[in-house]
Short mmCIF file of C-alpha atoms in Angstrom, two decimals:
data_model
loop_
_atom_site.label_atom_id
_atom_site.label_comp_id
_atom_site.label_asym_id
_atom_site.label_seq_id
_atom_site.Cartn_x
_atom_site.Cartn_y
_atom_site.Cartn_z
CA MET A 1 -21.81 52.31 31.31
CA SER A 2 -21.71 49.49 33.75
CA HIS A 3 -21.37 49.82 37.53
CA ALA A 4 -18.14 48.70 39.11
CA LYS A 5 -17.94 45.59 41.09
CA THR A 6 -16.07 44.53 44.13
CA SER A 7 -15.26 41.36 45.84
CA TYR A 8 -16.88 40.10 49.09
CA VAL A 9 -15.66 36.87 50.92
CA CYS A 10 -17.21 34.33 53.22
CA LEU A 11 -14.23 32.66 55.09
CA PRO A 12 -16.33 29.70 56.61
CA CYS A 13 -17.82 28.82 53.04
CA ARG A 14 -14.47 29.64 51.26
CA ALA A 15 -16.47 31.56 48.77
CA SER A 16 -16.12 34.85 46.88
CA TYR A 17 -18.62 37.09 45.25
CA LYS A 18 -18.47 39.95 43.05
CA GLN A 19 -21.19 42.35 43.47
CA ARG A 20 -21.95 46.12 42.61
CA CYS A 21 -20.39 48.71 44.70
CA THR A 22 -23.28 50.62 46.20
CA GLY A 23 -21.66 52.26 49.14
CA ASP A 24 -22.91 50.04 51.89
CA HIS A 25 -20.90 46.85 52.47
CA ASP A 26 -23.33 45.03 54.69
CA ARG A 27 -23.71 41.73 52.66
CA ILE A 28 -24.77 38.32 53.94
CA CYS A 29 -23.40 34.99 52.48
CA PRO A 30 -26.18 33.19 50.53
CA ARG A 31 -24.91 29.80 51.79
CA CYS A 32 -24.41 30.17 55.61
CA THR A 33 -26.00 33.69 56.33
CA GLN A 34 -22.95 35.03 57.98
CA PRO A 35 -21.72 38.56 57.13
CA LEU A 36 -19.38 38.83 54.08
CA ILE A 37 -16.16 40.69 54.39
CA HIS A 38 -15.51 43.33 51.79
CA VAL A 39 -12.21 42.57 50.22
CA GLY A 40 -11.86 45.01 47.26
CA SER A 41 -11.96 44.93 43.57
CA ALA A 42 -8.49 43.69 43.04
CA PHE A 43 -8.78 40.29 44.78
CA ALA A 44 -8.16 36.95 43.21
CA THR A 45 -10.15 34.15 44.90
CA PRO A 46 -8.03 31.02 45.79
CA ARG A 47 -9.49 27.50 44.91
CA ARG A 48 -11.80 26.20 47.49
CA ARG A 49 -9.64 23.22 48.45
CA ASP A 50 -6.56 25.27 48.86
CA THR A 51 -6.55 25.44 52.59
CA ASP A 52 -3.22 27.02 52.96
CA ALA A 53 -4.24 29.94 50.79
CA TRP A 54 -7.47 30.40 52.65
CA ARG A 55 -5.50 30.43 56.10
CA THR A 56 -3.21 33.05 54.63
CA LEU A 57 -6.17 35.21 53.45
CA SER A 58 -7.73 34.78 56.93
CA VAL A 59 -4.67 36.13 58.53
CA LEU A 60 -4.59 38.99 56.08
CA LEU A 61 -8.21 40.03 56.49
CA HIS A 62 -8.06 39.77 60.22
CA ALA A 63 -5.06 41.93 60.26
CA GLY A 64 -7.21 44.62 58.16
CA ILE A 65 -5.48 44.22 54.76
CA ARG A 66 -7.75 44.42 51.71
CA PHE A 67 -7.08 44.23 47.98
CA HIS A 68 -8.03 47.52 46.74
CA LYS A 69 -6.72 48.89 43.34
CA SER A 70 -4.12 51.58 43.52
CA CYS A 71 -3.18 54.30 41.19
CA CYS A 72 -0.49 51.99 39.67
CA GLY A 73 -2.97 49.14 38.77
CA GLY A 74 -2.89 46.68 41.93
CA PRO A 75 -3.15 46.22 45.41
CA GLY A 76 0.58 45.94 46.09
CA TYR A 77 2.37 42.98 47.60
CA ARG A 78 0.23 40.43 49.60
CA PRO A 79 1.92 37.19 51.10
CA ARG A 80 0.56 33.97 49.44
CA THR A 81 1.94 31.35 51.90
CA MET A 82 1.84 30.83 55.66
CA SER A 83 5.57 30.55 55.66
CA GLU A 84 5.73 34.23 54.21
CA VAL A 85 3.14 35.18 56.88
CA ARG A 86 5.30 33.55 59.61
CA GLU A 87 8.56 35.20 58.34
CA ARG A 88 6.77 38.71 58.36
CA MET A 89 5.24 37.99 61.71
CA ALA A 90 8.77 37.26 63.32
CA TYR A 91 10.09 40.37 61.66
CA ALA A 92 7.43 42.44 63.26
CA ARG A 93 7.93 40.87 66.67
CA ALA A 94 11.72 41.57 66.37
CA THR A 95 11.44 45.09 65.21
CA GLY A 96 8.28 46.36 66.68
CA GLU A 97 6.88 47.22 63.34
CA PRO A 98 3.13 46.89 63.16
CA PHE A 99 1.93 43.50 61.97
CA ALA A 100 -0.20 44.90 59.20
CA ARG A 101 2.71 46.82 57.84
CA ALA A 102 5.03 43.84 57.93
CA LEU A 103 2.53 41.97 56.09
CA VAL A 104 2.51 44.14 53.01
CA ARG A 105 6.29 44.60 53.00
CA ARG A 106 7.58 43.32 49.65
CA SER A 107 10.94 42.30 51.02
CA LEU A 108 12.31 41.98 54.51
CA PRO A 109 15.58 43.90 55.32
#
């Protein structure tokens, strides 16, 4: 039986690495030696030249949102574009809802 793998991301390098899940999440980027961010096993890496997708990913990760599998098979809704992020930021400011919760909301009322 093989060990489960999970994804780690380096935002400055725009690189993702699948590594064994050993319990500790202190990993270092082999390119720039900066700490990697543990993003979860249900993460799909954007193309390196897709700057909009990497900016969106950076906002999500800095808000504390990760891509872990749930019991139903996936991590749930995550915005894919900066325009979706801006809509949810405006909604969070207008309603007082926490920013991280507004980001993972499938649809805005």
